[in-house]
């Protein structure tokens, strides 16, 4: 059945369907002209250009063009104001064979109104001037050259066969070669559009005699450039698809780069928050191992520290905030810093722990959050220590000629944050002339052993350390081998944070 012959009609300034190819074939009546949505037309009821029936709306996040694979296909916004109307947009199809919807704006004010979330690509005539400015310099637009064999003079093997194909879409909109002082910026309109539509793909349109300006447009931020006198349906359709996918790839790469930068920044921040013991002048050895339970984290809810006060006393502590998230890690850092400040101010035992509980109560995000803590203060002669426990496992002591054992823990107090007026007694412990003292968090003793739900526990940890000592392990090697064996018994990484501190006094010190 022959197609009806359409009557010519005037196209409004803000509405443009794909024009027929120029040349003698353009006068035939083998197809009807397509119509793009009119300004202000509801995209939900806008007619499909192929069927004339209302098409479904394409939804997307605010400011993000809808996927090209959606039912609505691709949309193109053409921004050009050539009064001669020499720019003929042929009928365009996307990769799936669906018509590409076209909107036309004669100035930037109309473009801003037509630039909705369902527009995927912008075709900008570089000859368009900013409001209040004259037309940019450059060769005058040449008449459209029809014919399917049209191609650009600068083809470099890019997916579009046009321009340089090097546009990143994420360069600064004021990038590229700066204009000379006092000279007009020939790309001011493009820069304005890039600021107006930072998430949309942009194709720059110029004349074949002005390839340099097209290449500069790509450097500024356009995805590609085309010659207006060499446009045809195949070339323009492919350029649009390439620009849209290039923009999406650039956006994905930018997000990945931003994610990596945030991860690096977080890592630097967490490393900066890890403790740096202040033991200058002390003859005690110190070693620590720290493994947060959070994936790819450097800092968890466990915390430790050690300082030497001017009287020669060495103070050490280890603690654990319930939970494993970044909030718990931040609270652990706050408690560690508060402990160091209070210790250097001369507090210890019950007075120090009562003040730390006040800090916890003010800083915690929820009243159910609590923290366990173990503090020791070792006398200047290194033979005695004061021990205070706030719901925390008791340290393990290693002395020559004796089996490794836990220090007394019967007189400890509750965890910080549980009881408003709790007390934490300080117990004196004789260490002797040579010893090693291991402070640890419950992550070390709550790992699984074998199959089932059986845990290592404190007794299992003591036996494990005794085996390492019998094998000749001492100092930092003892600490690392202990943590490694606990991990192996668990069958992999421990789910809880693990912190272990080893203090020691060698013979003659």
Short mmCIF file of C-alpha atoms in Angstrom, two decimals:
data_model
loop_
_atom_site.label_atom_id
_atom_site.label_comp_id
_atom_site.label_asym_id
_atom_site.label_seq_id
_atom_site.Cartn_x
_atom_site.Cartn_y
_atom_site.Cartn_z
CA UNK A 1 0.00 0.00 0.00
CA UNK A 2 1.62 3.32 -0.99
CA UNK A 3 2.36 5.78 1.81
CA UNK A 4 0.29 8.98 1.82
CA UNK A 5 2.00 12.09 0.60
CA UNK A 6 2.56 14.42 3.60
CA UNK A 7 1.82 18.08 3.26
CA UNK A 8 4.67 20.46 4.00
CA UNK A 9 4.25 22.19 7.33
CA UNK A 10 6.12 24.84 9.23
CA UNK A 11 8.30 23.56 12.04
CA UNK A 12 8.28 25.70 15.22
CA UNK A 13 11.57 27.05 16.50
CA UNK A 14 11.61 24.66 19.42
CA UNK A 15 10.39 21.61 17.48
CA UNK A 16 12.24 19.73 14.81
CA UNK A 17 11.73 16.33 13.33
CA UNK A 18 14.52 14.67 11.38
CA UNK A 19 14.61 16.29 7.99
CA UNK A 20 14.93 14.28 4.81
CA UNK A 21 18.31 13.91 3.19
CA UNK A 22 19.16 16.77 0.86
CA UNK A 23 19.35 16.19 -2.84
CA UNK A 24 16.78 14.90 -5.33
CA UNK A 25 15.85 11.96 -3.12
CA UNK A 26 14.59 14.40 -0.49
CA UNK A 27 11.62 15.28 -2.63
CA UNK A 28 10.27 11.75 -2.76
CA UNK A 29 7.35 10.65 -0.67
CA UNK A 30 8.55 7.25 0.53
CA UNK A 31 8.39 8.25 4.20
CA UNK A 32 6.73 10.79 6.43
CA UNK A 33 8.79 13.33 8.34
CA UNK A 34 9.35 12.53 12.01
CA UNK A 35 8.38 14.89 14.76
CA UNK A 36 10.23 15.54 17.98
CA UNK A 37 8.50 16.56 21.23
CA UNK A 38 7.32 20.14 21.33
CA UNK A 39 8.53 22.46 24.04
CA UNK A 40 6.66 21.84 27.26
CA UNK A 41 5.20 18.57 25.97
CA UNK A 42 4.84 15.95 28.68
CA UNK A 43 7.43 13.21 27.97
CA UNK A 44 4.99 10.59 29.22
CA UNK A 45 2.51 11.39 26.44
CA UNK A 46 4.94 12.47 23.75
CA UNK A 47 4.15 10.50 20.59
CA UNK A 48 6.57 7.86 19.46
CA UNK A 49 8.13 9.14 16.23
CA UNK A 50 7.73 5.79 14.48
CA UNK A 51 4.16 4.94 15.45
CA UNK A 52 2.56 8.24 16.37
CA UNK A 53 1.28 6.63 19.59
CA UNK A 54 2.18 7.91 23.08
CA UNK A 55 5.48 6.47 24.25
CA UNK A 56 6.45 5.46 27.76
CA UNK A 57 8.43 7.91 29.81
CA UNK A 58 12.07 7.18 30.42
CA UNK A 59 12.92 7.48 34.10
CA UNK A 60 16.34 8.21 35.48
CA UNK A 61 17.95 9.63 38.56
CA UNK A 62 17.85 13.42 38.71
CA UNK A 63 20.41 14.90 36.38
CA UNK A 64 21.38 11.53 34.90
CA UNK A 65 20.24 10.64 31.35
CA UNK A 66 18.10 7.53 31.13
CA UNK A 67 19.75 4.35 29.86
CA UNK A 68 19.82 3.99 26.10
CA UNK A 69 18.48 0.47 26.41
CA UNK A 70 15.20 1.72 27.88
CA UNK A 71 12.00 1.57 25.91
CA UNK A 72 12.20 5.23 24.86
CA UNK A 73 15.50 4.93 22.95
CA UNK A 74 17.91 7.82 22.57
CA UNK A 75 17.05 11.52 22.58
CA UNK A 76 19.05 14.30 20.89
CA UNK A 77 18.91 18.00 21.66
CA UNK A 78 20.09 20.14 18.74
CA UNK A 79 21.18 23.68 19.63
CA UNK A 80 21.64 25.86 16.53
CA UNK A 81 20.24 29.14 15.24
CA UNK A 82 21.19 29.22 11.56
CA UNK A 83 18.52 31.50 10.02
CA UNK A 84 19.04 29.85 6.62
CA UNK A 85 18.07 26.49 8.07
CA UNK A 86 20.97 24.79 6.33
CA UNK A 87 21.32 22.15 9.05
CA UNK A 88 19.20 19.23 7.89
CA UNK A 89 18.96 16.44 10.44
CA UNK A 90 18.25 13.16 8.65
CA UNK A 91 16.14 10.37 10.08
CA UNK A 92 18.21 8.75 12.81
CA UNK A 93 18.08 5.24 14.29
CA UNK A 94 19.82 3.92 17.40
CA UNK A 95 21.70 0.60 17.63
CA UNK A 96 18.42 -1.26 18.21
CA UNK A 97 16.81 0.27 15.12
CA UNK A 98 14.58 2.60 17.14
CA UNK A 99 14.15 6.22 16.01
CA UNK A 100 16.23 8.79 17.85
CA UNK A 101 13.98 11.55 19.18
CA UNK A 102 15.12 15.05 18.26
CA UNK A 103 14.49 18.39 19.93
CA UNK A 104 15.70 21.69 18.54
CA UNK A 105 16.57 24.84 20.46
CA UNK A 106 17.37 28.12 18.71
CA UNK A 107 19.12 29.65 21.71
CA UNK A 108 20.49 28.70 25.12
CA UNK A 109 17.34 29.80 26.94
CA UNK A 110 15.27 27.32 24.94
CA UNK A 111 18.00 24.70 25.36
CA UNK A 112 17.86 24.99 29.13
CA UNK A 113 14.10 24.49 29.05
CA UNK A 114 14.34 21.47 26.75
CA UNK A 115 17.27 19.87 28.58
CA UNK A 116 15.39 17.24 30.60
CA UNK A 117 16.68 14.02 32.11
CA UNK A 118 15.62 11.95 29.10
CA UNK A 119 17.99 13.81 26.76
CA UNK A 120 21.08 11.70 26.16
CA UNK A 121 23.15 13.81 23.78
CA UNK A 122 23.49 17.44 22.74
CA UNK A 123 24.50 18.53 19.25
CA UNK A 124 25.82 22.08 19.61
CA UNK A 125 26.57 24.42 16.73
CA UNK A 126 29.81 26.17 17.70
CA UNK A 127 28.68 29.17 15.64
CA UNK A 128 25.95 29.85 18.21
CA UNK A 129 26.71 32.94 20.26
CA UNK A 130 26.03 33.50 23.93
CA UNK A 131 23.17 35.91 24.68
CA UNK A 132 24.44 39.46 24.28
CA UNK A 133 27.52 38.37 22.34
CA UNK A 134 28.19 38.35 18.65
CA UNK A 135 28.48 35.21 16.55
CA UNK A 136 31.86 33.53 17.21
CA UNK A 137 34.55 34.00 14.64
CA UNK A 138 35.23 31.31 12.11
CA UNK A 139 34.27 30.28 8.59
CA UNK A 140 30.65 30.80 7.68
CA UNK A 141 28.48 27.69 7.70
CA UNK A 142 28.56 25.87 4.37
CA UNK A 143 25.46 24.32 2.80
CA UNK A 144 24.69 20.80 3.89
CA UNK A 145 26.27 18.25 1.61
CA UNK A 146 24.06 15.21 1.16
CA UNK A 147 24.99 11.72 0.12
CA UNK A 148 25.69 8.55 2.03
CA UNK A 149 29.44 8.69 1.39
CA UNK A 150 29.96 11.82 3.52
CA UNK A 151 32.69 11.56 6.13
CA UNK A 152 34.97 13.90 8.05
CA UNK A 153 38.31 15.07 6.80
CA UNK A 154 40.01 14.26 10.09
CA UNK A 155 38.88 10.67 10.60
CA UNK A 156 41.35 8.89 12.89
CA UNK A 157 39.75 5.51 13.36
CA UNK A 158 37.53 6.56 16.26
CA UNK A 159 34.15 4.87 16.66
CA UNK A 160 32.49 7.84 14.99
CA UNK A 161 35.10 8.34 12.31
CA UNK A 162 35.18 12.01 13.28
CA UNK A 163 37.45 14.36 15.14
CA UNK A 164 40.02 13.00 17.56
CA UNK A 165 37.81 10.81 19.70
CA UNK A 166 39.85 11.94 22.70
CA UNK A 167 37.16 13.80 24.58
CA UNK A 168 36.98 12.90 28.24
CA UNK A 169 33.76 14.68 29.10
CA UNK A 170 35.13 15.34 32.58
CA UNK A 171 37.72 17.99 31.86
CA UNK A 172 37.21 21.43 33.30
CA UNK A 173 34.80 23.42 31.26
CA UNK A 174 37.29 26.24 31.18
CA UNK A 175 40.07 23.96 29.94
CA UNK A 176 41.76 23.93 26.58
CA UNK A 177 43.79 26.75 25.15
CA UNK A 178 43.06 30.02 26.90
CA UNK A 179 42.05 32.90 24.60
CA UNK A 180 44.41 35.82 24.24
CA UNK A 181 43.66 38.78 26.51
CA UNK A 182 40.95 40.92 24.94
CA UNK A 183 40.09 38.31 22.27
CA UNK A 184 36.62 36.73 22.26
CA UNK A 185 36.41 33.13 23.50
CA UNK A 186 35.23 31.13 20.49
CA UNK A 187 34.21 28.24 22.75
CA UNK A 188 32.33 30.28 25.35
CA UNK A 189 28.99 28.81 24.20
CA UNK A 190 30.33 25.25 24.50
CA UNK A 191 31.70 25.93 27.97
CA UNK A 192 28.34 27.35 28.97
CA UNK A 193 26.55 24.21 27.73
CA UNK A 194 29.04 21.95 29.53
CA UNK A 195 28.33 23.79 32.77
CA UNK A 196 24.61 23.60 32.07
CA UNK A 197 24.68 19.86 31.27
CA UNK A 198 27.68 18.27 33.01
CA UNK A 199 26.17 14.76 32.80
CA UNK A 200 25.16 14.81 29.13
CA UNK A 201 27.20 13.79 26.12
CA UNK A 202 28.02 16.73 23.84
CA UNK A 203 28.86 16.74 20.13
CA UNK A 204 30.33 19.92 18.70
CA UNK A 205 29.26 20.98 15.21
CA UNK A 206 31.57 23.07 13.06
CA UNK A 207 32.47 23.58 9.41
CA UNK A 208 35.00 21.52 7.47
CA UNK A 209 37.26 24.56 7.23
CA UNK A 210 37.41 24.95 11.01
CA UNK A 211 38.71 21.55 12.18
CA UNK A 212 41.06 23.20 14.65
CA UNK A 213 38.17 24.65 16.62
CA UNK A 214 36.48 21.23 16.63
CA UNK A 215 39.60 19.62 18.07
CA UNK A 216 39.78 22.37 20.69
CA UNK A 217 36.14 21.66 21.59
CA UNK A 218 37.10 18.05 22.36
CA UNK A 219 39.95 19.24 24.57
CA UNK A 220 37.52 21.50 26.44
CA UNK A 221 35.11 18.65 27.18
CA UNK A 222 33.02 17.62 24.17
CA UNK A 223 32.97 13.92 23.36
CA UNK A 224 33.57 14.47 19.62
CA UNK A 225 33.08 16.97 16.80
CA UNK A 226 31.35 16.79 13.43
CA UNK A 227 31.43 18.83 10.23
CA UNK A 228 28.01 20.29 9.48
CA UNK A 229 28.50 20.09 5.72
CA UNK A 230 29.24 16.34 5.87
CA UNK A 231 26.37 15.08 8.02
CA UNK A 232 24.41 12.01 7.03
CA UNK A 233 22.18 9.61 8.97
CA UNK A 234 24.74 6.84 9.42
CA UNK A 235 27.51 9.14 10.56
CA UNK A 236 25.38 11.15 12.98
CA UNK A 237 23.67 8.08 14.49
CA UNK A 238 27.00 6.45 15.17
CA UNK A 239 28.46 9.68 16.58
CA UNK A 240 25.54 10.00 19.01
CA UNK A 241 25.85 6.42 20.23
CA UNK A 242 29.60 6.77 20.63
CA UNK A 243 29.31 10.06 22.52
CA UNK A 244 26.71 8.68 24.92
CA UNK A 245 28.71 5.55 25.71
CA UNK A 246 31.94 7.55 26.00
CA UNK A 247 30.28 9.88 28.47
CA UNK A 248 29.03 6.95 30.54
CA UNK A 249 32.47 5.35 30.52
CA UNK A 250 34.02 8.65 31.59
CA UNK A 251 31.48 9.01 34.41
CA UNK A 252 32.16 5.46 35.60
CA UNK A 253 35.90 6.08 35.50
CA UNK A 254 35.48 9.33 37.41
CA UNK A 255 33.45 7.59 40.12
CA UNK A 256 36.05 4.84 40.35
CA UNK A 257 38.82 7.41 40.66
CA UNK A 258 36.89 9.31 43.31
CA UNK A 259 36.30 6.07 45.20
CA UNK A 260 40.00 5.25 45.11
CA UNK A 261 40.93 8.72 46.28
CA UNK A 262 38.45 8.48 49.16
CA UNK A 263 39.86 5.08 50.10
CA UNK A 264 43.40 6.47 50.05
CA UNK A 265 42.32 9.46 52.11
CA UNK A 266 40.54 7.22 54.61
CA UNK A 267 43.62 5.00 54.83
CA UNK A 268 45.84 8.00 55.54
CA UNK A 269 43.37 9.21 58.14
CA UNK A 270 43.17 5.83 59.83
CA UNK A 271 46.95 5.43 59.84
CA UNK A 272 47.20 8.84 61.44
CA UNK A 273 44.77 7.77 64.17
CA UNK A 274 46.70 4.62 65.06
CA UNK A 275 48.64 5.05 68.32
CA UNK A 276 52.28 6.03 68.50
CA UNK A 277 53.47 4.94 71.97
CA UNK A 278 55.43 7.52 73.97
CA UNK A 279 58.08 5.37 75.70
CA UNK A 280 61.19 7.50 75.30
CA UNK A 281 63.61 6.73 78.14
CA UNK A 282 61.98 3.43 79.07
CA UNK A 283 63.97 0.19 79.06
CA UNK A 284 60.87 -1.93 78.55
CA UNK A 285 60.34 -3.61 75.18
CA UNK A 286 57.11 -2.93 73.33
CA UNK A 287 55.38 -4.69 70.43
CA UNK A 288 51.82 -4.58 69.12
CA UNK A 289 49.65 -6.30 66.54
CA UNK A 290 46.41 -4.82 65.22
CA UNK A 291 43.94 -6.39 62.79
CA UNK A 292 40.53 -4.73 62.36
CA UNK A 293 37.60 -6.98 61.57
CA UNK A 294 36.15 -4.61 58.95
CA UNK A 295 37.05 -5.48 55.38
CA UNK A 296 39.75 -3.22 53.88
CA UNK A 297 39.84 -1.12 57.08
CA UNK A 298 42.93 -0.07 59.02
CA UNK A 299 41.11 0.93 62.18
CA UNK A 300 38.49 -0.89 64.23
CA UNK A 301 36.77 -0.59 67.59
CA UNK A 302 39.80 -2.00 69.46
CA UNK A 303 42.39 0.46 70.71
CA UNK A 304 45.62 0.51 72.70
CA UNK A 305 48.30 2.92 73.84
CA UNK A 306 51.38 3.22 76.06
CA UNK A 307 53.07 6.26 77.59
CA UNK A 308 55.86 6.93 80.05
CA UNK A 309 55.23 9.69 82.59
CA UNK A 310 58.02 11.94 83.92
CA UNK A 311 58.38 9.87 87.12
CA UNK A 312 59.45 6.85 85.04
CA UNK A 313 56.17 4.92 85.34
CA UNK A 314 55.08 3.15 82.14
CA UNK A 315 51.31 3.15 81.58
CA UNK A 316 49.72 0.82 79.05
CA UNK A 317 46.14 0.10 78.19
CA UNK A 318 44.03 -1.87 75.73
CA UNK A 319 40.30 -1.53 75.10
CA UNK A 320 37.41 -2.65 72.95
CA UNK A 321 34.28 -0.73 71.93
CA UNK A 322 31.35 -3.05 71.24
CA UNK A 323 30.67 -3.24 67.51
CA UNK A 324 32.83 -3.17 64.39
CA UNK A 325 31.78 -0.13 62.32
CA UNK A 326 33.40 3.25 61.68
CA UNK A 327 31.43 4.85 64.53
CA UNK A 328 32.92 2.37 66.98
CA UNK A 329 36.38 2.97 65.52
CA UNK A 330 35.96 6.73 66.00
CA UNK A 331 34.81 6.25 69.59
CA UNK A 332 37.81 4.02 70.27
CA UNK A 333 40.13 6.76 69.04
CA UNK A 334 38.41 9.29 71.31
CA UNK A 335 38.77 7.03 74.34
CA UNK A 336 42.43 6.36 73.57
CA UNK A 337 43.24 10.05 73.25
CA UNK A 338 41.30 10.81 76.43
CA UNK A 339 43.17 8.04 78.27
CA UNK A 340 46.54 9.45 77.18
CA UNK A 341 45.60 12.98 78.24
CA UNK A 342 44.28 11.84 81.63
CA UNK A 343 47.33 9.62 82.22
CA UNK A 344 49.76 12.43 81.44
CA UNK A 345 47.72 14.61 83.80
CA UNK A 346 48.45 12.16 86.62
CA UNK A 347 45.23 10.12 86.85
CA UNK A 348 45.15 6.33 87.17
CA UNK A 349 42.98 3.52 88.47
CA UNK A 350 39.41 4.28 89.50
CA UNK A 351 39.71 8.04 89.00
CA UNK A 352 40.89 7.61 85.43
CA UNK A 353 38.28 4.99 84.50
CA UNK A 354 35.44 7.02 86.04
CA UNK A 355 36.43 10.00 83.89
CA UNK A 356 36.71 7.81 80.79
CA UNK A 357 33.18 6.57 81.45
CA UNK A 358 31.95 10.17 81.38
CA UNK A 359 33.71 10.66 78.03
CA UNK A 360 32.07 7.51 76.69
CA UNK A 361 28.61 8.54 77.86
CA UNK A 362 28.91 11.90 76.14
CA UNK A 363 30.44 10.65 72.87
CA UNK A 364 28.57 7.42 72.17
CA UNK A 365 25.78 7.45 69.61
CA UNK A 366 23.58 5.04 71.56
CA UNK A 367 23.11 4.35 75.26
CA UNK A 368 23.65 0.63 74.67
CA UNK A 369 27.23 1.14 73.49
CA UNK A 370 29.88 0.19 76.05
CA UNK A 371 33.62 -0.41 76.12
CA UNK A 372 35.90 -2.78 78.00
CA UNK A 373 39.31 -1.66 79.18
CA UNK A 374 42.47 -2.99 80.80
CA UNK A 375 45.09 -0.64 82.22
CA UNK A 376 48.45 -1.39 83.81
CA UNK A 377 50.93 1.05 85.33
CA UNK A 378 54.40 -0.41 85.74
CA UNK A 379 56.60 1.05 88.48
CA UNK A 380 59.85 2.78 87.47
CA UNK A 381 61.89 -0.20 88.74
CA UNK A 382 59.87 -2.50 86.44
CA UNK A 383 59.13 -5.07 89.17
CA UNK A 384 55.57 -4.12 90.15
CA UNK A 385 52.43 -3.06 88.36
CA UNK A 386 48.99 -1.75 89.16
CA UNK A 387 46.18 -3.51 87.30
CA UNK A 388 42.66 -2.20 86.64
CA UNK A 389 40.06 -4.13 84.65
CA UNK A 390 36.76 -2.75 83.30
CA UNK A 391 34.98 -5.84 81.99
CA UNK A 392 38.13 -6.83 80.09
CA UNK A 393 40.07 -10.13 79.92
CA UNK A 394 43.01 -10.27 82.29
CA UNK A 395 46.56 -10.01 80.83
CA UNK A 396 48.83 -13.00 80.47
CA UNK A 397 52.23 -12.91 82.17
CA UNK A 398 55.30 -14.93 81.18
CA UNK A 399 58.14 -15.36 83.72
CA UNK A 400 61.26 -17.54 83.61
CA UNK A 401 60.89 -20.97 85.22
CA UNK A 402 57.10 -20.69 85.41
CA UNK A 403 54.25 -21.50 83.08
CA UNK A 404 52.54 -18.60 81.33
CA UNK A 405 49.41 -17.67 83.29
CA UNK A 406 46.71 -15.05 83.59
CA UNK A 407 47.01 -12.29 86.16
CA UNK A 408 44.33 -12.23 88.89
CA UNK A 409 41.04 -10.87 87.62
CA UNK A 410 38.55 -11.46 90.46
CA UNK A 411 38.45 -7.84 91.59
CA UNK A 412 37.71 -6.20 88.23
CA UNK A 413 34.87 -3.75 87.62
CA UNK A 414 32.16 -3.60 84.92
CA UNK A 415 32.63 -2.38 81.37
CA UNK A 416 32.51 1.38 80.85
CA UNK A 417 29.05 2.68 80.06
CA UNK A 418 27.01 -0.02 81.84
CA UNK A 419 26.61 1.28 85.43
CA UNK A 420 26.46 5.03 86.18
CA UNK A 421 28.34 4.95 89.52
CA UNK A 422 30.55 1.91 89.10
CA UNK A 423 33.96 1.59 90.78
CA UNK A 424 37.13 0.04 89.39
CA UNK A 425 39.61 -1.08 92.05
CA UNK A 426 43.34 -1.11 91.24
CA UNK A 427 45.24 -4.24 92.21
CA UNK A 428 49.01 -4.45 92.82
CA UNK A 429 50.85 -7.27 91.05
CA UNK A 430 54.47 -8.47 91.53
CA UNK A 431 56.12 -9.11 88.20
CA UNK A 432 59.70 -9.93 89.14
CA UNK A 433 62.95 -9.06 87.46
CA UNK A 434 62.30 -10.62 84.03
CA UNK A 435 58.86 -10.91 82.48
CA UNK A 436 56.62 -10.40 79.47
CA UNK A 437 53.09 -9.08 79.79
CA UNK A 438 50.55 -9.65 77.01
CA UNK A 439 47.42 -7.49 76.85
CA UNK A 440 44.78 -8.50 74.28
CA UNK A 441 41.18 -7.96 73.23
CA UNK A 442 38.49 -10.62 73.10
CA UNK A 443 38.92 -11.00 69.33
CA UNK A 444 41.97 -13.15 70.11
CA UNK A 445 40.06 -15.62 72.28
CA UNK A 446 36.70 -15.73 70.50
CA UNK A 447 37.94 -17.31 67.28
CA UNK A 448 36.59 -20.76 66.41
CA UNK A 449 38.64 -23.94 66.68
CA UNK A 450 37.83 -26.80 64.32
CA UNK A 451 34.25 -27.42 63.22
CA UNK A 452 31.17 -26.34 65.13
CA UNK A 453 30.82 -23.38 67.48
CA UNK A 454 33.63 -24.15 69.90
CA UNK A 455 35.74 -21.09 70.74
CA UNK A 456 39.39 -20.85 71.66
CA UNK A 457 38.73 -19.10 74.97
CA UNK A 458 41.25 -17.85 77.51
CA UNK A 459 42.37 -21.34 78.51
CA UNK A 460 42.99 -22.27 74.88
CA UNK A 461 44.91 -19.05 74.33
CA UNK A 462 47.12 -19.76 77.37
CA UNK A 463 47.92 -23.25 76.07
CA UNK A 464 48.67 -21.86 72.64
CA UNK A 465 51.14 -19.31 74.08
CA UNK A 466 52.80 -22.00 76.17
CA UNK A 467 53.42 -24.06 73.03
CA UNK A 468 54.96 -21.06 71.29
CA UNK A 469 57.23 -20.40 74.27
CA UNK A 470 58.31 -24.03 74.32
CA UNK A 471 59.23 -23.65 70.64
CA UNK A 472 61.54 -20.75 71.55
CA UNK A 473 59.30 -17.86 70.46
CA UNK A 474 59.93 -14.57 72.27
CA UNK A 475 59.08 -10.91 71.90
CA UNK A 476 57.51 -9.69 68.68
CA UNK A 477 57.90 -13.11 67.07
CA UNK A 478 55.86 -14.65 69.89
CA UNK A 479 53.13 -12.07 69.37
CA UNK A 480 52.91 -12.55 65.58
CA UNK A 481 53.00 -16.35 65.74
CA UNK A 482 50.24 -16.34 68.34
CA UNK A 483 47.95 -14.16 66.24
CA UNK A 484 48.71 -16.20 63.12
CA UNK A 485 47.93 -19.52 64.81
CA UNK A 486 44.65 -18.16 66.20
CA UNK A 487 43.71 -17.13 62.66
CA UNK A 488 44.65 -20.54 61.28
CA UNK A 489 42.58 -22.31 63.93
CA UNK A 490 39.65 -20.11 62.94
CA UNK A 491 39.99 -21.26 59.34
CA UNK A 492 40.60 -17.78 57.98
CA UNK A 493 40.39 -14.13 58.95
CA UNK A 494 38.81 -13.39 62.30
CA UNK A 495 35.49 -11.54 62.16
CA UNK A 496 36.22 -9.48 65.27
CA UNK A 497 38.87 -6.81 65.74
CA UNK A 498 42.08 -8.11 67.30
CA UNK A 499 44.60 -6.02 69.21
CA UNK A 500 47.53 -7.48 71.15
CA UNK A 501 50.22 -5.58 73.09
CA UNK A 502 53.37 -7.20 74.47
CA UNK A 503 55.48 -5.44 77.10
CA UNK A 504 58.66 -7.00 78.40
CA UNK A 505 61.56 -6.55 80.81
CA UNK A 506 64.81 -8.34 80.01
CA UNK A 507 67.49 -9.45 82.51
CA UNK A 508 69.71 -6.62 83.67
CA UNK A 509 67.07 -3.93 82.91
#
